[in-house]
Coordinates of C-alpha atoms in Angstrom, one line a residue:
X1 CA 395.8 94.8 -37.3
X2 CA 395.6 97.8 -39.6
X3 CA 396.2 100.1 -36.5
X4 CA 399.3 97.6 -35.7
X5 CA 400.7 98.0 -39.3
X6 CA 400.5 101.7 -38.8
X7 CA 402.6 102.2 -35.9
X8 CA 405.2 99.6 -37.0
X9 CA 405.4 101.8 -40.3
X10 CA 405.7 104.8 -38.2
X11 CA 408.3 103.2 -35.9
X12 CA 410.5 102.3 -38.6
X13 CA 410.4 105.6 -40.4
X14 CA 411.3 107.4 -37.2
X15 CA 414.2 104.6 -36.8
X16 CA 415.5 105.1 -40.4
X17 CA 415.3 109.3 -40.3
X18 CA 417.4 109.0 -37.0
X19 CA 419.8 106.7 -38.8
X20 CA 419.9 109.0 -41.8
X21 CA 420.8 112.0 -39.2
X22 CA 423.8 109.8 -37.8
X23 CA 425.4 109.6 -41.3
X24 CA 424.6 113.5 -42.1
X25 CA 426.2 114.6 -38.7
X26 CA 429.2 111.7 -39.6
X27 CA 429.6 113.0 -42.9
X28 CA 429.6 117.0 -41.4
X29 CA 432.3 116.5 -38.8
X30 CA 434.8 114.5 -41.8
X31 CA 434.2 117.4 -43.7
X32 CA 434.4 119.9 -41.6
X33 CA 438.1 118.0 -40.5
X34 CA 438.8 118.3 -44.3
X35 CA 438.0 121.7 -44.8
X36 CA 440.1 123.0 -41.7
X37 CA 443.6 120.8 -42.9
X38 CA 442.6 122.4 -46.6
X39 CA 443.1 125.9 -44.8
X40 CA 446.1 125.1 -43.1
X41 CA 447.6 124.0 -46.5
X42 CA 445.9 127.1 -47.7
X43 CA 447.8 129.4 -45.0
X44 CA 450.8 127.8 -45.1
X45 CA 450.7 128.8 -49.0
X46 CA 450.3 132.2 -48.0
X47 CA 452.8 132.8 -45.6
X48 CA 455.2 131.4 -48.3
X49 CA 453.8 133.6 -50.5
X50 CA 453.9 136.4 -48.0
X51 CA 449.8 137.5 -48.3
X52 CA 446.7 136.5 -46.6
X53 CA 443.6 135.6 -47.2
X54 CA 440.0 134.3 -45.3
X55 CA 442.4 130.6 -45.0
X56 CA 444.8 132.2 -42.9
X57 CA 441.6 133.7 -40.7
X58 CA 440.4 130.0 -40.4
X59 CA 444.0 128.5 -39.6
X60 CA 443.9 130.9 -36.6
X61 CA 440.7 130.5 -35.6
X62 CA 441.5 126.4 -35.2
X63 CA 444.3 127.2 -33.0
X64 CA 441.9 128.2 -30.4
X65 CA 441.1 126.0 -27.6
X66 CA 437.0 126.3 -27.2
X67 CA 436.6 126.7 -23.3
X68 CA 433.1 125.2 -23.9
X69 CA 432.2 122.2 -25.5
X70 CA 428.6 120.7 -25.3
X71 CA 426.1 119.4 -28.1
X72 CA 424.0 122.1 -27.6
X73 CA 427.3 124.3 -28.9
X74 CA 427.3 121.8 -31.6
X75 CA 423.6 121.8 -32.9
X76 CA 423.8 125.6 -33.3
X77 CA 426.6 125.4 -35.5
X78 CA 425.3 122.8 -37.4
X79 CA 422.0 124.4 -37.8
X80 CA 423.9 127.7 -39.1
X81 CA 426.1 125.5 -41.3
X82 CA 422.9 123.8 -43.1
X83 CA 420.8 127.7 -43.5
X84 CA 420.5 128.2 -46.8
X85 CA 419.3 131.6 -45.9
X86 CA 421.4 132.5 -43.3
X87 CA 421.7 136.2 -44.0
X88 CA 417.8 136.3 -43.3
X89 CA 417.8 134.8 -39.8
X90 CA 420.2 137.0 -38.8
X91 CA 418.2 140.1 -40.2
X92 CA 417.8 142.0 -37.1
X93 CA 417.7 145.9 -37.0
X94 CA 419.7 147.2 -34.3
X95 CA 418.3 146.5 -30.4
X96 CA 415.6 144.5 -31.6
X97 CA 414.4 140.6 -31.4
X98 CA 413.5 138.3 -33.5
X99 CA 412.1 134.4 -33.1
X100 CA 412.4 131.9 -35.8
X101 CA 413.2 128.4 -36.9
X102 CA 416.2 127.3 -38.5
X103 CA 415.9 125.3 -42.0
X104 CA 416.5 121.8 -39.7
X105 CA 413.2 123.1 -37.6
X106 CA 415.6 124.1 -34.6
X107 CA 414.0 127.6 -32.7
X108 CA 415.8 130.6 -32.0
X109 CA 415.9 134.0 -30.8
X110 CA 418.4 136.9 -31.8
X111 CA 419.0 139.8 -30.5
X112 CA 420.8 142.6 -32.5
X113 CA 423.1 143.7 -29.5
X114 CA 425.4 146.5 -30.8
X115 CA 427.6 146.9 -34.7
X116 CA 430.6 148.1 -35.4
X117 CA 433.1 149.1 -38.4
X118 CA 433.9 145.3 -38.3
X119 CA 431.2 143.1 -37.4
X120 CA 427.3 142.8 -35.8
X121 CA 426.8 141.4 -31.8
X122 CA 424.4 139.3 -31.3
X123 CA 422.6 137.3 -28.5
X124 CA 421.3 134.0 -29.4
X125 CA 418.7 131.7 -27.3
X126 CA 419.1 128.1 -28.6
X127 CA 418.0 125.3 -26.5
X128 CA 418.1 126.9 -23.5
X129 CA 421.4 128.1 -24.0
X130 CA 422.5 131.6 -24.4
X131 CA 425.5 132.3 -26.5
X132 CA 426.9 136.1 -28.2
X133 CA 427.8 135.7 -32.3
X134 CA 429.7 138.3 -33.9
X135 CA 429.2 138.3 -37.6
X136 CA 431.9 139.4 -39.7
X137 CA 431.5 140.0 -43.7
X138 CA 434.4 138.5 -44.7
X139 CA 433.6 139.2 -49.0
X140 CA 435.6 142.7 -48.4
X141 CA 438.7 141.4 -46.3
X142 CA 439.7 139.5 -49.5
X143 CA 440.1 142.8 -51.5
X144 CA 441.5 145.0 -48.2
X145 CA 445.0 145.2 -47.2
X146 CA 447.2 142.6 -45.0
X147 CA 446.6 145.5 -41.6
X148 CA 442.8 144.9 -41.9
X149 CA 443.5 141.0 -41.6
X150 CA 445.9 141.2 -39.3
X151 CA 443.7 143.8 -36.9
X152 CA 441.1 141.0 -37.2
X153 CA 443.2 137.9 -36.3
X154 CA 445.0 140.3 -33.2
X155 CA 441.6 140.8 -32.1
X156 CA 440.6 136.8 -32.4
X157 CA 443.8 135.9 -30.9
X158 CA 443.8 138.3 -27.8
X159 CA 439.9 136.8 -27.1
X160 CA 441.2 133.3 -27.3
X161 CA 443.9 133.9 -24.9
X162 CA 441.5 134.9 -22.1
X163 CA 439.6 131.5 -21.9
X164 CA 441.0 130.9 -18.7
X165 CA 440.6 134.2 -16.9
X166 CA 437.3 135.2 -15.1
X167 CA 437.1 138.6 -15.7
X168 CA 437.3 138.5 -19.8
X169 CA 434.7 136.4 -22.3
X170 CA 435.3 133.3 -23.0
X171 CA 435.2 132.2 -26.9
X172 CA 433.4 129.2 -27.6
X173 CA 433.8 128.4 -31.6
X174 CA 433.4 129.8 -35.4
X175 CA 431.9 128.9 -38.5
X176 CA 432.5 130.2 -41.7
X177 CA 429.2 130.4 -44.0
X178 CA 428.8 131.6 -47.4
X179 CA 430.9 135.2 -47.1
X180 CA 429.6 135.6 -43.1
X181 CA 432.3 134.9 -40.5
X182 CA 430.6 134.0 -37.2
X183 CA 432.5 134.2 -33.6
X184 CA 430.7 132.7 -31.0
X185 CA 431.6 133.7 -27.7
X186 CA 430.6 133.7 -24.3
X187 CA 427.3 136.0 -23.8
X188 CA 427.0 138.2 -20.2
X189 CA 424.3 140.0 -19.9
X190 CA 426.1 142.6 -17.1
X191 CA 425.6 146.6 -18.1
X192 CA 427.8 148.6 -17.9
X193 CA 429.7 150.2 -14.9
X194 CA 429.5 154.2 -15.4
X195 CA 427.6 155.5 -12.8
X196 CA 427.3 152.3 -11.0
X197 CA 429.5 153.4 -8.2
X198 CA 427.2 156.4 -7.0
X199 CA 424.7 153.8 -5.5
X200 CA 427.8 151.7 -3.5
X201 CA 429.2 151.8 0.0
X202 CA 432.5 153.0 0.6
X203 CA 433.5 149.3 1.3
X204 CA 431.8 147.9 -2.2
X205 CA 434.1 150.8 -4.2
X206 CA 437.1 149.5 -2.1
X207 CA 436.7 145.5 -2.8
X208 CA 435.2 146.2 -6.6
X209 CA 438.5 148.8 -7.3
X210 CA 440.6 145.6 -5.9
X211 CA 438.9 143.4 -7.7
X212 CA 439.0 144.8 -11.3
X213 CA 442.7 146.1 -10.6
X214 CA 443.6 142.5 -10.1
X215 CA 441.8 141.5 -13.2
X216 CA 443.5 143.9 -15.4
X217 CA 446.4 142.2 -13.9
X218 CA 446.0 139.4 -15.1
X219 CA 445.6 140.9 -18.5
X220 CA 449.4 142.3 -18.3
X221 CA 450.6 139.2 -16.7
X222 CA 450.2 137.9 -20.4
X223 CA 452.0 140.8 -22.3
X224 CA 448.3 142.5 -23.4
X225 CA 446.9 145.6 -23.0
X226 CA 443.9 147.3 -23.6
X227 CA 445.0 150.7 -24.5
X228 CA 441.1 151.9 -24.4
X229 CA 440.1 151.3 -21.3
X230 CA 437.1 153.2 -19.4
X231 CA 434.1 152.3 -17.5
X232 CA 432.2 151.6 -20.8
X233 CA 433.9 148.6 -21.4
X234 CA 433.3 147.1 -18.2
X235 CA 429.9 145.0 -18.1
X236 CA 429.2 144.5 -14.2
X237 CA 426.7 142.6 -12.6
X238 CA 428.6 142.5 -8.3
X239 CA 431.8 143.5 -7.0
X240 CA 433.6 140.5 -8.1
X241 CA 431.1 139.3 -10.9
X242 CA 432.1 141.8 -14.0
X243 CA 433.8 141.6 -17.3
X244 CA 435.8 143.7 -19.5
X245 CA 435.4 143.8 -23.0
X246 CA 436.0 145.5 -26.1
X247 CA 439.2 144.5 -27.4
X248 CA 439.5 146.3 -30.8
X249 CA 442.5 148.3 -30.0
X250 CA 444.3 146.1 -27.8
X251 CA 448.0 145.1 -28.2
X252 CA 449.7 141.9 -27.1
X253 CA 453.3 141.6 -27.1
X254 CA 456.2 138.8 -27.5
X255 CA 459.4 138.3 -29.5
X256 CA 459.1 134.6 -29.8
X257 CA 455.7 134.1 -31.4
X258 CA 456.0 132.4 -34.8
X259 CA 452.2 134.4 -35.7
X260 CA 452.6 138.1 -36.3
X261 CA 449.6 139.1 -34.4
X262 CA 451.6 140.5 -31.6
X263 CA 454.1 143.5 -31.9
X264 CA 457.4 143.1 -30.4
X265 CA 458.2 143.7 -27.2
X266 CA 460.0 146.9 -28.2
X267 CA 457.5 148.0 -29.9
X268 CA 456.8 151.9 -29.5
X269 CA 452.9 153.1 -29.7
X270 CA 451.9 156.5 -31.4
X271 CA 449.0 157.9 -30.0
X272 CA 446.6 159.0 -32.8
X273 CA 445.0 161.3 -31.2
X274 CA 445.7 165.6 -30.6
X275 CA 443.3 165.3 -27.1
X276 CA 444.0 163.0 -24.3
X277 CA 443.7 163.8 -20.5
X278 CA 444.1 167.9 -21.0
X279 CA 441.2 167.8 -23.7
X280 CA 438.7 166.3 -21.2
X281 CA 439.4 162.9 -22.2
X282 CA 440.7 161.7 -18.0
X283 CA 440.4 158.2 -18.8
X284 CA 443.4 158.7 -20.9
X285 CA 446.9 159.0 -19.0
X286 CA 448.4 162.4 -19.4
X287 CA 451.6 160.8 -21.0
X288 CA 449.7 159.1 -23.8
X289 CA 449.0 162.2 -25.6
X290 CA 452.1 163.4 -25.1
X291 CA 454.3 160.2 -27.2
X292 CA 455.3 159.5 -23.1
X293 CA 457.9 161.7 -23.9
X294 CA 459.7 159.8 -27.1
X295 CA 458.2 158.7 -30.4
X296 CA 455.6 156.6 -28.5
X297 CA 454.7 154.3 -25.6
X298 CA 456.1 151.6 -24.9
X299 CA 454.4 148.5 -23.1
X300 CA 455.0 149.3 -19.6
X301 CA 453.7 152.8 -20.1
X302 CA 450.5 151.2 -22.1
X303 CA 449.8 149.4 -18.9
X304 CA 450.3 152.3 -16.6
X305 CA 447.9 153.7 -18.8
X306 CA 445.3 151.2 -18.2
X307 CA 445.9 151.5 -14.5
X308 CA 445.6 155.0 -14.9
X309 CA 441.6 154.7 -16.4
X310 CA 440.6 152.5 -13.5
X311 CA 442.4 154.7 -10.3
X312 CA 441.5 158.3 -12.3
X313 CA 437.2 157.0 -12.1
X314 CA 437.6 155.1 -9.0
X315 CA 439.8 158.3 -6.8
X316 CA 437.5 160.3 -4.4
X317 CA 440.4 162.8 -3.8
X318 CA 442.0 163.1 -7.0
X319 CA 444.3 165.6 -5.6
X320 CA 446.4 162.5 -5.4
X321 CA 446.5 162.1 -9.5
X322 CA 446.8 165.7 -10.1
X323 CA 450.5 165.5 -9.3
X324 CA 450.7 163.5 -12.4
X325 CA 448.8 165.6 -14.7
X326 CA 451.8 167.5 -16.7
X327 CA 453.6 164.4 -16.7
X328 CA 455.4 163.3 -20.7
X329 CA 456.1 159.6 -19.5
X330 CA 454.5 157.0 -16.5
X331 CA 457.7 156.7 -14.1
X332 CA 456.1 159.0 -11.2
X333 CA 452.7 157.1 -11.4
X334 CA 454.0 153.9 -11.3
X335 CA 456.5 154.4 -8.6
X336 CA 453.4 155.3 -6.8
X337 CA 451.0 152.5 -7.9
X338 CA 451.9 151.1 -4.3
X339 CA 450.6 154.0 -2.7
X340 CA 447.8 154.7 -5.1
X341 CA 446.9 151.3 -4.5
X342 CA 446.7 151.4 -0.9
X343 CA 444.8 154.6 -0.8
X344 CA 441.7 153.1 -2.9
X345 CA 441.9 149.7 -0.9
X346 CA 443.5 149.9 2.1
X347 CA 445.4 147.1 1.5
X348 CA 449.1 146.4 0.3
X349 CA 449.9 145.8 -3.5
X350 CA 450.7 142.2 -3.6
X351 CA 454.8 141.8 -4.4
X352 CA 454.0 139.8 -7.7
X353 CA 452.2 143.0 -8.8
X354 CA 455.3 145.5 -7.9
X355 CA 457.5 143.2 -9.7
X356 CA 455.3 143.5 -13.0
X357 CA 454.9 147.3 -12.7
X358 CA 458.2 148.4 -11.3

C-alpha cells in the first residue's frame, strides 16, 4: 500500500509540473504578443520622431514570414528566452565546440562558426535539429548612428526576402535577450566553392555555371544585388545543391517601399575602393572601379557586375572577357551575356533573362 501511495504521489506531481509548464509556455507566448505590439508602438514613435532605436529593429524583424515553424524552433527559443546566463552558453572561442544544458535542462551544442564587425555565427544542435544563430550586441546600436541601424535592418530584410528561393538561407526567427540580438537562420553545412571546380568534368562546370547563373537570377528578379560576389560566398555541396551567402553589402532596390531599407531605383553606387579588376581583384567588373563611367553604378550595372564574378571564375578561355577589360560602364558585357552565356553552357539564355538584362 505504501509502494501504491508512492507512485500515486509521484503520478500527480508529474501531472501538476506538466500543468504548471502549460500556463508558463501560455503566459510566454501572451507576452511575447505584448512585447512585439509594444515595439510596433515603439517604432511608429520613432519614425514620427524621425530616429531609431532596438524597437524599430524588432518591428522589422516581425514583418518576416519564418519559412520554418516546428516546436523544436519553438523550445530553442524558449530555452534562450528563460537563460539567465545566456552570454555564458554562448561562450565559444572561435572554431571551437561546446556541449551544455540550458537552465530548463534542454542539451545543446555550439559551434563558433565565423565573427564579424557585426555579429558571431553559430551552429546549434538542439533536439536533433540543426539551426545557424547570429548574435548581435545590440547595447552599442542604441548610441551609433541611424546608417548602422539601417545597414542592419537592409541586411535582415534582404535575408527574409529569400525564404522562398533555393539557392539563398532561409531565416527561421529572432529573439531579443538582455542586450544580445539573436537571428536564427537556416544552417548548411556546404564549403565553400574555390577550387571546387578543378576536381569536375567539363559537363559538371557547364550544369553548376547554369545552375548558380540562374540562381543569381533569381536574386535580380527581385531588385537585389550582391555587389560582393566571389566564390567565397558560395557554400556548395552538388551542382545544383549550393547556396550563396554573405549579404553584408548587398543592395535592394524599389521606389514604392514605405521602409527605407532599400535605395531607390535610381540610386547611383560609389565604389569605395582605388583597386578593382586592374589591381588583381578579377572578381570585380572592370567598370566598378571606374564609377561605370559617371558618379557611380547604377542597378543594372551592379548586376552585370555580379554576372561578371561568376563568368570571370567560371571562363576557361577568358580571351572572351578580355574584350571587356578597359571598359568605364557594363553595355558591351551585357549585350554579350547571350553569348557569354552560351559559351559556358551550351545552351540559350532563356528570353525572361534577356528581358531582365537588356
Amino acid at each position: 500500500s505504501k509502494s501504491k501511495s508512492k507512485s500515486k504521489s509521484k503520478s500527480k506531481s508529474k501531472s501538476k509540473s506538466k500543468n504548471i509548464d502549460i500556463k508558463i509556455n501560455i503566459l510566454n507566448t501572451k507576452i511575447d504578443k505584448l512585447e512585439r505590439q509594444l515595439s510596433e508602438q515603439r517604432h511608429l514613435k520613432n519614425v514620427a520622431d524621425h530616429t531609431l532605436t532596438i524597437d524599430s529593429i524588432k518591428h522589422a524583424l516581425d514583418q518576416l514570414k519564418p519559412t520554418e515553424t516546428n516546436s523544436v524552433s519553438q523550445e530553442l527559443i524558449q530555452s534562450i528566452q528563460s537563460e539567465p546566463h545566456i552570454n555564458r552558453v554562448f561562450n565559444v572561442p572561435p572554431k571551437k565546440t561546446k556541449k551544455g544544458r540550458f537552465s530548463d535542462d534542454k542539451q545543446y551544442e555550439i559551434t563558433n562558426l565565423a565573427s564579424g564587425a557585426d555579429g558571431t555565427v553559430y551552429k546549434i544542435n538542439y533536439k536533433g535539429h540543426i539551426s545557424a544563430i547570429k548574435v548581435i550586441d545590440n547595447s552599442p546600436l542604441s548610441s551609433s548612428s541611424s546608417n548602422q541601424w539601417l545597414a542592419l535592418m537592409n541586411e535582415i530584410y534582404i535575408l527574409s526576402s529569400f525564404n522562398k528561393l533555393n539557392h539563398f538561407l532561409k531565416f527561421y526567427s529572432y529573439i531579443i535577450k538582455d542586450d544580445l540580438l539573436f537571428i536564427i537562420m537556416e544552417c548548411y553545412d556546404g564549403e565553400e566553392f574555390f577550387g571546387k571546380d578543378q576536381k569536375m568534368s567539363m559537363k559538371d562546370k557547364k550544369l553548376t555555371f547554369k545552375n548558380m547563373f540562374h540562381g543569381i537570377y533569381q536574386m535580380h528578379k527581385l531588385d537585389m544585388v550582391h555587389t560582393d560576389l566571389h566564390m567565397g560566398n558560395v557554400l556548395f555541396k552538388s551542382t545544383s545543391d549550393f547556396k550563396i551567402i554573405d549579404f553584408g553589402r548587398a543592395i535592394c532596390y524599389g521606389d514604392n517601399f514605405t521602409h527605407k531599407y532599400c535605395k531607390k531605383q535610381n540610386y547611383l553606387n560609389v565604389y569605395p575602393y582605388s583597386k578593382g579588376f586592374s589591381g588583381g581583384f578579377y572578381q570585380i567588373a572592370p567598370w566598378r572601379s571606374k564609377q561605370c563611367g559617371t558618379s557611380g553604378c547604377s542597378k543594372k550595372e551592379l548586376m552585370a557586375g555580379d554576372l561578371w564574378a561568376l563568368c570571370y571564375y567560371f571562363a576557361n578561355n577568358r580571351h572572351i572577357l578580355d574584350r571587356f577589360a578597359h571598359d568605364s560602364n557594363a553595355d558591351n558585357f551585357l549585350n554579350d551575356i547571350p553569348l557569354i552565356y552560351r559559351a559556358m553552357t551550351d545552351k540559350e539564355l532563356p528570353q525572361e533573362m534577356i528581358n531582365l538584362y537588356n
